GROMACS .gro file of C-alpha atoms in nm:
model
  429
    1MET     CA    1   0.000   0.000   0.000
    2VAL     CA    2   0.125   0.347  -0.091
    3LEU     CA    3  -0.061   0.661   0.005
    4ALA     CA    4   0.052   1.007  -0.104
    5LEU     CA    5  -0.105   1.285   0.101
    6ALA     CA    6  -0.143   1.618  -0.080
    7PRO     CA    7  -0.158   1.905  -0.119
    8VAL     CA    8   0.055   1.981   0.184
    9LEU     CA    9  -0.078   2.330   0.242
   10LEU     CA   10  -0.431   2.191   0.267
   11ALA     CA   11  -0.338   1.880   0.460
   12LEU     CA   12  -0.315   2.004   0.817
   13MET     CA   13  -0.586   1.752   0.896
   14ALA     CA   14  -0.327   1.485   0.826
   15LEU     CA   15  -0.124   1.573   1.134
   16ASN     CA   16  -0.005   1.246   1.276
   17ALA     CA   17   0.052   1.240   1.651
   18ARG     CA   18   0.249   0.920   1.611
   19ALA     CA   19   0.507   1.110   1.409
   20GLN     CA   20   0.531   1.400   1.656
   21LEU     CA   21   0.881   1.474   1.781
   22THR     CA   22   0.952   1.617   2.124
   23ILE     CA   23   1.252   1.823   2.235
   24GLU     CA   24   1.490   1.706   2.508
   25ILE     CA   25   1.782   1.947   2.558
   26THR     CA   26   2.081   1.752   2.688
   27GLN     CA   27   2.362   2.008   2.673
   28GLY     CA   28   2.395   2.385   2.635
   29VAL     CA   29   2.668   2.645   2.651
   30ASP     CA   30   2.828   2.719   2.988
   31ASP     CA   31   2.709   3.079   3.017
   32PRO     CA   32   2.380   3.114   2.826
   33THR     CA   33   2.222   3.456   2.779
   34ALA     CA   34   1.935   3.516   3.022
   35ILE     CA   35   1.629   3.639   2.833
   36ALA     CA   36   1.268   3.688   2.937
   37VAL     CA   37   1.014   3.622   2.663
   38VAL     CA   38   0.701   3.775   2.810
   39PRO     CA   39   0.364   3.634   2.695
   40PHE     CA   40   0.247   3.851   2.405
   41ALA     CA   41  -0.070   4.054   2.442
   42TRP     CA   42  -0.359   3.940   2.221
   43ALA     CA   43  -0.612   4.175   2.065
   44GLY     CA   44  -0.872   3.914   1.969
   45PRO     CA   45  -1.126   3.827   1.859
   46GLY     CA   46  -1.153   3.498   2.043
   47PRO     CA   47  -0.856   3.310   2.185
   48ALA     CA   48  -0.509   3.358   2.036
   49PRO     CA   49  -0.434   3.105   1.759
   50GLU     CA   50  -0.092   3.032   1.909
   51ASP     CA   51   0.114   3.123   2.212
   52ILE     CA   52   0.371   3.315   2.010
   53ALA     CA   53   0.597   3.391   2.306
   54TRP     CA   54   0.606   3.025   2.412
   55VAL     CA   55   0.724   2.916   2.066
   56VAL     CA   56   0.992   3.187   2.067
   57ASP     CA   57   1.097   3.091   2.420
   58SER     CA   58   1.127   2.725   2.320
   59ASP     CA   59   1.324   2.804   2.006
   60LEU     CA   60   1.578   3.015   2.190
   61ALA     CA   61   1.612   2.755   2.466
   62ARG     CA   62   1.665   2.479   2.207
   63SER     CA   63   1.958   2.669   2.059
   64GLY     CA   64   2.139   2.609   2.388
   65GLN     CA   65   2.267   2.966   2.387
   66PHE     CA   66   1.983   3.119   2.588
   67ALA     CA   67   1.836   3.058   2.932
   68PRO     CA   68   1.478   3.190   2.920
   69VAL     CA   69   1.321   3.314   3.242
   70GLY     CA   70   1.035   3.091   3.354
   71ARG     CA   71   0.691   3.248   3.343
   72ALA     CA   72   0.627   3.164   3.706
   73GLU     CA   73   0.931   3.373   3.801
   74MET     CA   74   0.827   3.683   3.610
   75LEU     CA   75   0.736   3.976   3.833
   76GLY     CA   76   0.539   4.145   3.557
   77ARG     CA   77   0.405   4.086   3.208
   78PRO     CA   78   0.457   4.408   3.014
   79SER     CA   79   0.339   4.441   2.655
   80THR     CA   80   0.458   4.800   2.597
   81GLU     CA   81   0.778   4.985   2.691
   82ARG     CA   82   0.606   5.199   2.951
   83ASP     CA   83   0.505   4.883   3.141
   84ILE     CA   84   0.864   4.762   3.183
   85PHE     CA   85   1.012   4.801   3.533
   86TYR     CA   86   1.378   4.724   3.480
   87ARG     CA   87   1.453   4.674   3.848
   88ASP     CA   88   1.223   4.370   3.849
   89TRP     CA   89   1.415   4.209   3.563
   90ARG     CA   90   1.755   4.298   3.709
   91ALA     CA   91   1.647   4.118   4.026
   92LEU     CA   92   1.612   3.804   3.812
   93ASP     CA   93   1.954   3.862   3.649
   94THR     CA   94   1.780   3.902   3.315
   95GLU     CA   95   1.992   4.045   3.034
   96TYR     CA   96   1.721   4.096   2.772
   97ILE     CA   97   1.344   4.116   2.768
   98LEU     CA   98   1.122   4.051   2.468
   99ILE     CA   99   0.768   4.186   2.464
  100GLY     CA  100   0.505   4.182   2.194
  101ARG     CA  101   0.148   4.213   2.078
  102SER     CA  102  -0.048   4.012   1.824
  103SER     CA  103  -0.376   4.083   1.651
  104ALA     CA  104  -0.590   3.936   1.373
  105SER     CA  105  -0.777   4.088   1.084
  106GLY     CA  106  -0.984   3.830   0.902
  107GLN     CA  107  -0.747   3.544   0.823
  108ASP     CA  108  -0.432   3.753   0.867
  109LEU     CA  109  -0.215   3.768   1.178
  110ARG     CA  110   0.008   4.058   1.278
  111VAL     CA  111   0.278   4.029   1.543
  112GLU     CA  112   0.470   4.332   1.673
  113TYR     CA  113   0.762   4.277   1.909
  114GLU     CA  114   1.040   4.468   2.081
  115LEU     CA  115   1.367   4.356   2.238
  116TYR     CA  116   1.516   4.550   2.531
  117ASP     CA  117   1.858   4.547   2.694
  118VAL     CA  118   1.791   4.540   3.069
  119THR     CA  119   2.133   4.677   3.170
  120ARG     CA  120   2.118   4.968   2.931
  121GLN     CA  121   1.742   5.011   2.977
  122ALA     CA  122   1.713   5.062   2.604
  123ARG     CA  123   1.534   4.908   2.310
  124VAL     CA  124   1.781   4.731   2.083
  125TYR     CA  125   1.544   4.589   1.820
  126GLN     CA  126   1.185   4.596   1.706
  127GLY     CA  127   1.004   4.416   1.429
  128VAL     CA  128   0.673   4.315   1.273
  129GLU     CA  129   0.581   3.977   1.128
  130THR     CA  130   0.261   3.908   0.935
  131GLY     CA  131   0.105   3.610   0.762
  132PRO     CA  132  -0.193   3.376   0.749
  133ILE     CA  133  -0.342   3.306   1.087
  134ASN     CA  134  -0.312   2.930   1.030
  135GLU     CA  135   0.064   2.983   1.001
  136ALA     CA  136   0.090   3.147   1.345
  137ARG     CA  137   0.350   2.898   1.462
  138MET     CA  138   0.575   2.968   1.163
  139ILE     CA  139   0.536   3.342   1.226
  140ALA     CA  140   0.655   3.279   1.583
  141HIS     CA  141   0.958   3.092   1.446
  142ARG     CA  142   1.040   3.395   1.231
  143VAL     CA  143   1.028   3.619   1.539
  144ALA     CA  144   1.271   3.380   1.709
  145ASP     CA  145   1.496   3.396   1.401
  146ASP     CA  146   1.509   3.775   1.420
  147VAL     CA  147   1.588   3.780   1.792
  148TYR     CA  148   1.850   3.507   1.755
  149GLU     CA  149   2.025   3.694   1.475
  150LYS     CA  150   2.020   4.022   1.665
  151LEU     CA  151   2.181   3.869   1.972
  152THR     CA  152   2.425   3.623   1.810
  153GLY     CA  153   2.503   3.776   1.472
  154ILE     CA  154   2.404   3.446   1.306
  155ARG     CA  155   2.093   3.410   1.093
  156GLY     CA  156   1.831   3.200   1.270
  157ALA     CA  157   1.700   2.873   1.126
  158PHE     CA  158   1.389   2.814   1.336
  159ALA     CA  159   1.150   2.897   1.049
  160THR     CA  160   1.271   2.599   0.849
  161ARG     CA  161   1.131   2.248   0.807
  162LEU     CA  162   1.245   1.891   0.860
  163LEU     CA  163   1.190   1.580   0.656
  164TYR     CA  164   1.233   1.239   0.813
  165VAL     CA  165   1.123   0.879   0.779
  166SER     CA  166   0.937   0.715   1.067
  167VAL     CA  167   0.895   0.341   1.090
  168THR     CA  168   0.622   0.170   1.290
  169ARG     CA  169   0.702  -0.193   1.359
  170VAL     CA  170   0.423  -0.445   1.300
  171GLU     CA  171   0.484  -0.773   1.473
  172GLY     CA  172   0.431  -1.060   1.232
  173GLY     CA  173   0.360  -0.824   0.942
  174LYS     CA  174   0.507  -0.552   0.722
  175ASP     CA  175   0.625  -0.232   0.884
  176TYR     CA  176   0.469   0.106   0.807
  177TYR     CA  177   0.700   0.369   0.657
  178ARG     CA  178   0.598   0.734   0.669
  179LEU     CA  179   0.774   1.023   0.502
  180THR     CA  180   0.699   1.314   0.734
  181LEU     CA  181   0.733   1.691   0.711
  182ALA     CA  182   0.753   1.897   1.033
  183ASP     CA  183   0.861   2.232   1.172
  184SER     CA  184   1.222   2.260   1.285
  185ASP     CA  185   1.115   2.179   1.641
  186GLY     CA  186   0.927   1.866   1.531
  187ALA     CA  187   0.583   2.026   1.570
  188ARG     CA  188   0.300   2.010   1.314
  189PRO     CA  189   0.402   1.681   1.149
  190ILE     CA  190   0.237   1.605   0.817
  191VAL     CA  191   0.268   1.260   0.659
  192LEU     CA  192   0.352   1.309   0.291
  193LEU     CA  193   0.378   0.945   0.195
  194GLU     CA  194   0.282   0.624   0.370
  195SER     CA  195   0.389   0.280   0.249
  196ARG     CA  196   0.443  -0.078   0.357
  197GLU     CA  197   0.761  -0.067   0.148
  198PRO     CA  198   1.079   0.118   0.250
  199ILE     CA  199   1.118   0.493   0.195
  200MET     CA  200   1.472   0.630   0.198
  201ALA     CA  201   1.702   0.925   0.132
  202PRO     CA  202   1.467   1.227   0.151
  203GLY     CA  203   1.612   1.554   0.025
  204TRP     CA  204   1.515   1.911  -0.061
  205SER     CA  205   1.520   2.119  -0.376
  206PRO     CA  206   1.727   2.438  -0.332
  207ASP     CA  207   1.419   2.661  -0.296
  208GLY     CA  208   1.238   2.421  -0.062
  209SER     CA  209   0.937   2.385  -0.292
  210GLU     CA  210   1.003   2.021  -0.379
  211ILE     CA  211   1.146   1.710  -0.222
  212SER     CA  212   1.306   1.392  -0.353
  213TYR     CA  213   1.323   1.045  -0.206
  214VAL     CA  214   1.366   0.676  -0.283
  215SER     CA  215   1.061   0.451  -0.261
  216PHE     CA  216   1.037   0.073  -0.305
  217GLU     CA  217   0.666   0.089  -0.388
  218THR     CA  218   0.719  -0.065  -0.735
  219GLY     CA  219   0.903  -0.362  -0.587
  220ARG     CA  220   1.249  -0.213  -0.643
  221PRO     CA  221   1.410   0.118  -0.553
  222ALA     CA  222   1.304   0.418  -0.762
  223ILE     CA  223   1.370   0.791  -0.725
  224TYR     CA  224   1.077   1.032  -0.701
  225ARG     CA  225   1.031   1.406  -0.682
  226GLN     CA  226   0.725   1.566  -0.520
  227ASN     CA  227   0.590   1.919  -0.519
  228LEU     CA  228   0.492   2.028  -0.168
  229SER     CA  229   0.219   2.271  -0.272
  230SER     CA  230   0.034   2.054  -0.522
  231GLY     CA  231   0.145   1.712  -0.400
  232ALA     CA  232   0.222   1.611  -0.761
  233ARG     CA  233   0.473   1.325  -0.780
  234GLU     CA  234   0.704   1.225  -1.063
  235GLN     CA  235   0.899   0.901  -1.086
  236LEU     CA  236   1.244   0.989  -1.217
  237THR     CA  237   1.412   0.647  -1.241
  238ASN     CA  238   1.316   0.283  -1.263
  239PHE     CA  239   1.636   0.115  -1.380
  240LYS     CA  240   1.725  -0.237  -1.283
  241GLY     CA  241   1.948  -0.254  -0.981
  242LEU     CA  242   2.022   0.035  -0.750
  243ASN     CA  243   1.845   0.371  -0.787
  244GLY     CA  244   1.938   0.582  -0.487
  245ALA     CA  245   2.087   0.881  -0.304
  246PRO     CA  246   1.927   1.166  -0.505
  247ALA     CA  247   2.087   1.509  -0.450
  248TRP     CA  248   1.955   1.829  -0.609
  249SER     CA  249   2.212   2.059  -0.767
  250PRO     CA  250   2.233   2.409  -0.613
  251ASP     CA  251   2.065   2.562  -0.920
  252GLY     CA  252   1.781   2.307  -0.906
  253ARG     CA  253   1.825   2.207  -1.269
  254SER     CA  254   1.979   1.865  -1.222
  255MET     CA  255   2.007   1.584  -0.971
  256ALA     CA  256   2.302   1.365  -0.882
  257MET     CA  257   2.215   1.005  -0.802
  258VAL     CA  258   2.354   0.656  -0.770
  259LEU     CA  259   2.269   0.394  -1.033
  260SER     CA  260   2.402   0.045  -1.091
  261LYS     CA  261   2.233  -0.011  -1.428
  262ASP     CA  262   2.570  -0.033  -1.606
  263GLY     CA  263   2.742  -0.255  -1.350
  264SER     CA  264   2.885  -0.130  -1.023
  265PRO     CA  265   2.718   0.164  -0.843
  266ASP     CA  266   2.836   0.493  -0.988
  267ILE     CA  267   2.738   0.861  -0.972
  268TYR     CA  268   2.515   0.991  -1.251
  269LEU     CA  269   2.371   1.333  -1.330
  270LEU     CA  270   2.010   1.371  -1.444
  271ASP     CA  271   1.897   1.687  -1.623
  272LEU     CA  272   1.552   1.739  -1.474
  273ALA     CA  273   1.416   1.923  -1.780
  274THR     CA  274   1.544   1.702  -2.061
  275LYS     CA  275   1.581   1.382  -1.855
  276GLN     CA  276   1.927   1.338  -2.012
  277LEU     CA  277   2.146   1.113  -1.799
  278THR     CA  278   2.523   1.158  -1.776
  279ARG     CA  279   2.755   0.912  -1.606
  280LEU     CA  280   3.015   1.091  -1.392
  281THR     CA  281   3.218   0.817  -1.223
  282ARG     CA  282   3.341   0.488  -1.370
  283HIS     CA  283   3.496   0.256  -1.117
  284TYR     CA  284   3.461  -0.107  -1.017
  285ALA     CA  285   3.426   0.004  -0.652
  286ILE     CA  286   3.108   0.141  -0.496
  287ASP     CA  287   3.059   0.515  -0.549
  288THR     CA  288   2.760   0.647  -0.355
  289GLU     CA  289   2.609   0.926  -0.141
  290PRO     CA  290   2.675   1.229  -0.365
  291THR     CA  291   2.641   1.577  -0.220
  292TRP     CA  292   2.708   1.919  -0.376
  293THR     CA  293   2.925   2.206  -0.268
  294PRO     CA  294   2.720   2.531  -0.260
  295ASP     CA  295   2.887   2.669  -0.574
  296GLY     CA  296   2.783   2.364  -0.777
  297ARG     CA  297   3.137   2.307  -0.900
  298THR     CA  298   3.214   1.998  -0.695
  299LEU     CA  299   3.043   1.678  -0.588
  300LEU     CA  300   3.155   1.495  -0.277
  301PHE     CA  301   3.078   1.125  -0.259
  302THR     CA  302   3.158   0.812  -0.063
  303SER     CA  303   3.368   0.541  -0.225
  304ASP     CA  304   3.552   0.230  -0.114
  305ARG     CA  305   3.789   0.247  -0.410
  306GLY     CA  306   4.076   0.279  -0.162
  307GLY     CA  307   3.970  -0.031   0.027
  308ARG     CA  308   3.756   0.136   0.294
  309PRO     CA  309   3.479   0.398   0.268
  310GLN     CA  310   3.623   0.749   0.238
  311ILE     CA  311   3.505   1.084   0.101
  312TYR     CA  312   3.615   1.182  -0.249
  313LYS     CA  313   3.551   1.493  -0.453
  314TYR     CA  314   3.461   1.515  -0.821
  315ASP     CA  315   3.535   1.833  -1.016
  316MET     CA  316   3.236   1.906  -1.240
  317ARG     CA  317   3.450   2.109  -1.484
  318THR     CA  318   3.745   1.875  -1.531
  319GLY     CA  319   3.601   1.537  -1.431
  320ASN     CA  320   3.897   1.482  -1.198
  321THR     CA  321   3.843   1.277  -0.881
  322GLU     CA  322   4.049   1.328  -0.566
  323ARG     CA  323   4.038   1.172  -0.220
  324LEU     CA  324   3.935   1.419   0.051
  325THR     CA  325   3.950   1.234   0.385
  326TYR     CA  326   4.241   1.039   0.528
  327GLU     CA  327   4.187   1.051   0.904
  328GLY     CA  328   4.029   0.728   1.028
  329VAL     CA  329   3.935   0.404   0.853
  330TYR     CA  330   3.576   0.506   0.773
  331ASN     CA  331   3.427   0.836   0.657
  332ALA     CA  332   3.092   0.852   0.475
  333ARG     CA  333   2.768   1.043   0.409
  334ALA     CA  334   2.924   1.389   0.369
  335ARG     CA  335   2.712   1.703   0.379
  336VAL     CA  336   2.853   2.051   0.306
  337ALA     CA  337   2.760   2.365   0.498
  338GLN     CA  338   2.641   2.670   0.304
  339ASP     CA  339   2.970   2.845   0.378
  340GLY     CA  340   3.143   2.579   0.167
  341ARG     CA  341   3.403   2.534   0.437
  342ASN     CA  342   3.269   2.275   0.680
  343VAL     CA  343   3.176   1.919   0.585
  344VAL     CA  344   2.988   1.696   0.829
  345MET     CA  345   3.012   1.320   0.793
  346VAL     CA  346   2.986   0.984   0.963
  347HIS     CA  347   3.325   0.898   1.111
  348GLN     CA  348   3.424   0.570   1.275
  349VAL     CA  349   3.619   0.574   1.601
  350ASN     CA  350   3.708   0.250   1.782
  351GLY     CA  351   3.434   0.061   1.599
  352ARG     CA  352   3.168   0.321   1.681
  353PHE     CA  353   3.006   0.556   1.433
  354HIS     CA  354   2.995   0.924   1.526
  355ILE     CA  355   2.917   1.253   1.357
  356ALA     CA  356   3.229   1.457   1.279
  357ILE     CA  357   3.301   1.788   1.109
  358HIS     CA  358   3.589   1.843   0.870
  359ASP     CA  359   3.723   2.194   0.806
  360LEU     CA  360   3.830   2.215   0.442
  361VAL     CA  361   4.058   2.513   0.510
  362THR     CA  362   4.252   2.386   0.812
  363ASN     CA  363   4.199   2.016   0.726
  364ARG     CA  364   4.103   1.961   1.091
  365LEU     CA  365   3.850   1.693   1.183
  366GLN     CA  366   3.649   1.717   1.506
  367VAL     CA  367   3.421   1.445   1.643
  368LEU     CA  368   3.095   1.601   1.763
  369THR     CA  369   2.898   1.309   1.910
  370SER     CA  370   2.968   1.028   2.155
  371THR     CA  371   2.680   0.787   2.102
  372GLU     CA  372   2.747   0.453   1.936
  373LEU     CA  373   2.553   0.447   1.608
  374ASP     CA  374   2.512   0.795   1.462
  375GLU     CA  375   2.423   0.834   1.095
  376SER     CA  376   2.257   1.045   0.824
  377PRO     CA  377   2.383   1.394   0.920
  378SER     CA  378   2.203   1.700   0.781
  379ILE     CA  379   2.327   2.051   0.846
  380ALA     CA  380   2.108   2.355   0.921
  381PRO     CA  381   2.099   2.622   0.649
  382ASN     CA  382   2.283   2.865   0.878
  383GLY     CA  383   2.556   2.607   0.943
  384SER     CA  384   2.512   2.618   1.322
  385MET     CA  385   2.358   2.275   1.398
  386VAL     CA  386   2.378   1.922   1.264
  387LEU     CA  387   2.074   1.696   1.274
  388TYR     CA  388   2.135   1.321   1.263
  389ALA     CA  389   1.982   0.982   1.336
  390THR     CA  390   2.094   0.777   1.634
  391LYS     CA  391   1.978   0.522   1.888
  392HIS     CA  392   1.845   0.598   2.236
  393ALA     CA  393   1.685   0.351   2.475
  394GLY     CA  394   1.674   0.094   2.197
  395ARG     CA  395   1.483   0.316   1.952
  396GLY     CA  396   1.579   0.516   1.648
  397ILE     CA  397   1.556   0.889   1.719
  398LEU     CA  398   1.677   1.217   1.580
  399ALA     CA  399   1.933   1.426   1.765
  400ALA     CA  400   2.117   1.751   1.700
  401VAL     CA  401   2.456   1.893   1.791
  402SER     CA  402   2.610   2.234   1.731
  403VAL     CA  403   2.908   2.252   1.497
  404ASP     CA  404   3.136   2.324   1.793
  405GLY     CA  405   2.993   2.032   1.992
  406GLY     CA  406   2.875   2.259   2.275
  407VAL     CA  407   2.497   2.226   2.231
  408LYS     CA  408   2.305   1.899   2.204
  409PHE     CA  409   1.940   1.798   2.207
  410ARG     CA  410   1.726   1.497   2.117
  411LEU     CA  411   1.400   1.475   1.923
  412PRO     CA  412   1.250   1.136   2.008
  413SER     CA  413   0.916   1.042   1.856
  414ARG     CA  414   0.611   0.932   2.049
  415GLU     CA  415   0.593   0.607   1.858
  416GLY     CA  416   0.820   0.408   1.628
  417ASP     CA  417   1.171   0.465   1.501
  418VAL     CA  418   1.281   0.784   1.325
  419ARG     CA  419   1.560   0.803   1.070
  420GLU     CA  420   1.701   0.979   0.762
  421PRO     CA  421   1.655   1.346   0.860
  422ALA     CA  422   1.688   1.624   0.604
  423TRP     CA  423   1.697   1.988   0.713
  424SER     CA  424   1.533   2.227   0.466
  425PRO     CA  425   1.694   2.531   0.308
  426TYR     CA  426   1.556   2.870   0.403
  427MET     CA  427   1.194   2.877   0.291
  428GLU     CA  428   1.038   3.159   0.092
  429ARG     CA  429   0.753   3.332   0.276
   0.00000   0.00000   0.00000
C-alpha cells in the first residue's frame, strides 16, 4: 500500500501524533544569555491562535545559547515599553526582555515585538511579522529567528522544516514507513507518503518547494520528486538494480544520483528538464552518497575504491576525482555547509560511528557526538547545527549537535523509530 497525502498546504488535517517529535535538551553552553520572553498581548477576537511567546521561548532555549526566564518567576508581564520596570528584571539577572502584541484581521495575523537590553534600559530591536493566521506557529519561528540573529550575529533557522522517515514496527507483518514533514522543532508533522515498502534518502530542492526520495513501492528502488504545494509526484528512475541517493544541484536544474544499471554503483547526473542522464564516475568500486558544494562546482561522494569507505571529490569542470578524507578508517555520508568550508560526515572511532566535522581550510577533523551508532547527518541552512539519526533507549531517534559540539538535544518520537533526517533550506515566505 502506498498513500501520497497532498496538497501539503491543505493537509493540516493529516497531522499524525504518532510522528510528533519532542525536544529534550541535553547540553547547552556554559554561560547562556538570560532572556525573558514575556507572553504577548492578544487583541482578539476569540482566543489567540498560538502562544507566540512560548514558541519563541522554546526556540531560543533549544539553541542552547539562551536561558529563558520561567513564566512563574516573572514579576510582571509588560506588553509595551512603559510597562517595563527594569529593576524587576535585574532582580532576576535578566539580560534581555522581549515583549510583543499580536492581533488578527480576518485570516491575517500581525505580530509586533520589541527587544530591550535590561542593563542599558534601552530598546535594541523591534520588528513586525505578518502572515496567514493558520501559520501562526511559523510566524513565531520567524520572530525567534530575528531575535536570535540580533543577539548572536548568526541568521536563525527556526523557520525551516524537517523531513524524516518514521517506521512503525508491525509484529508478524510488514512495517509502516511514513515520510513526514515537520517544523524545525518537530511540531506540526504532516505525513507526505505512507507505504508498507521502504522509503529512503529524503532531500530538498534548493528553494524548498520540492522534495526527492527513494521509494520501493514498485518492488524495487526508484527515485521520485514531489511538489509540496500541489502534492504532484514524478517518478524519475526505474532502472534495474540500484536507484538511490538523489541530490539536487544548487541551481535546481539537475540531480546527482547513484545507479548500478551499467554494472557497479556509480554517480550519474540527471537533467531534470530534458531527462538526459550523464555518467560521472566509472569505477569497479562502490561510489555512492553524492552531495554538492554550494557553488555547484564539486560533488563529494563516498567510495571504497581505496579499500575502505572514504570521502572523495569530483570536479564538475574537469572530471577529476580526488580523495578528501584520510583521518580514520571510515568516513561517509558527507554534507557541506552553506559556507562551503565545513563538511559533516559519519566517522568511525574504535568501531563506533559518530558525527564529525571536517574543516576544508585547516583540514582539521572534530568528532561532535559520543553515542554509538550515529548516521545520516544533515546541516542547518545557517551552518550552526547538525541533525542526525541515532539510537536511544533501543529506539531510532533524531538528535542535534552544534558545529562546535557545545549544544546537544534529542528529538524522540512518540511512537516508532525515526531516521534519515533532512533539514530544509531557508523557505520563501
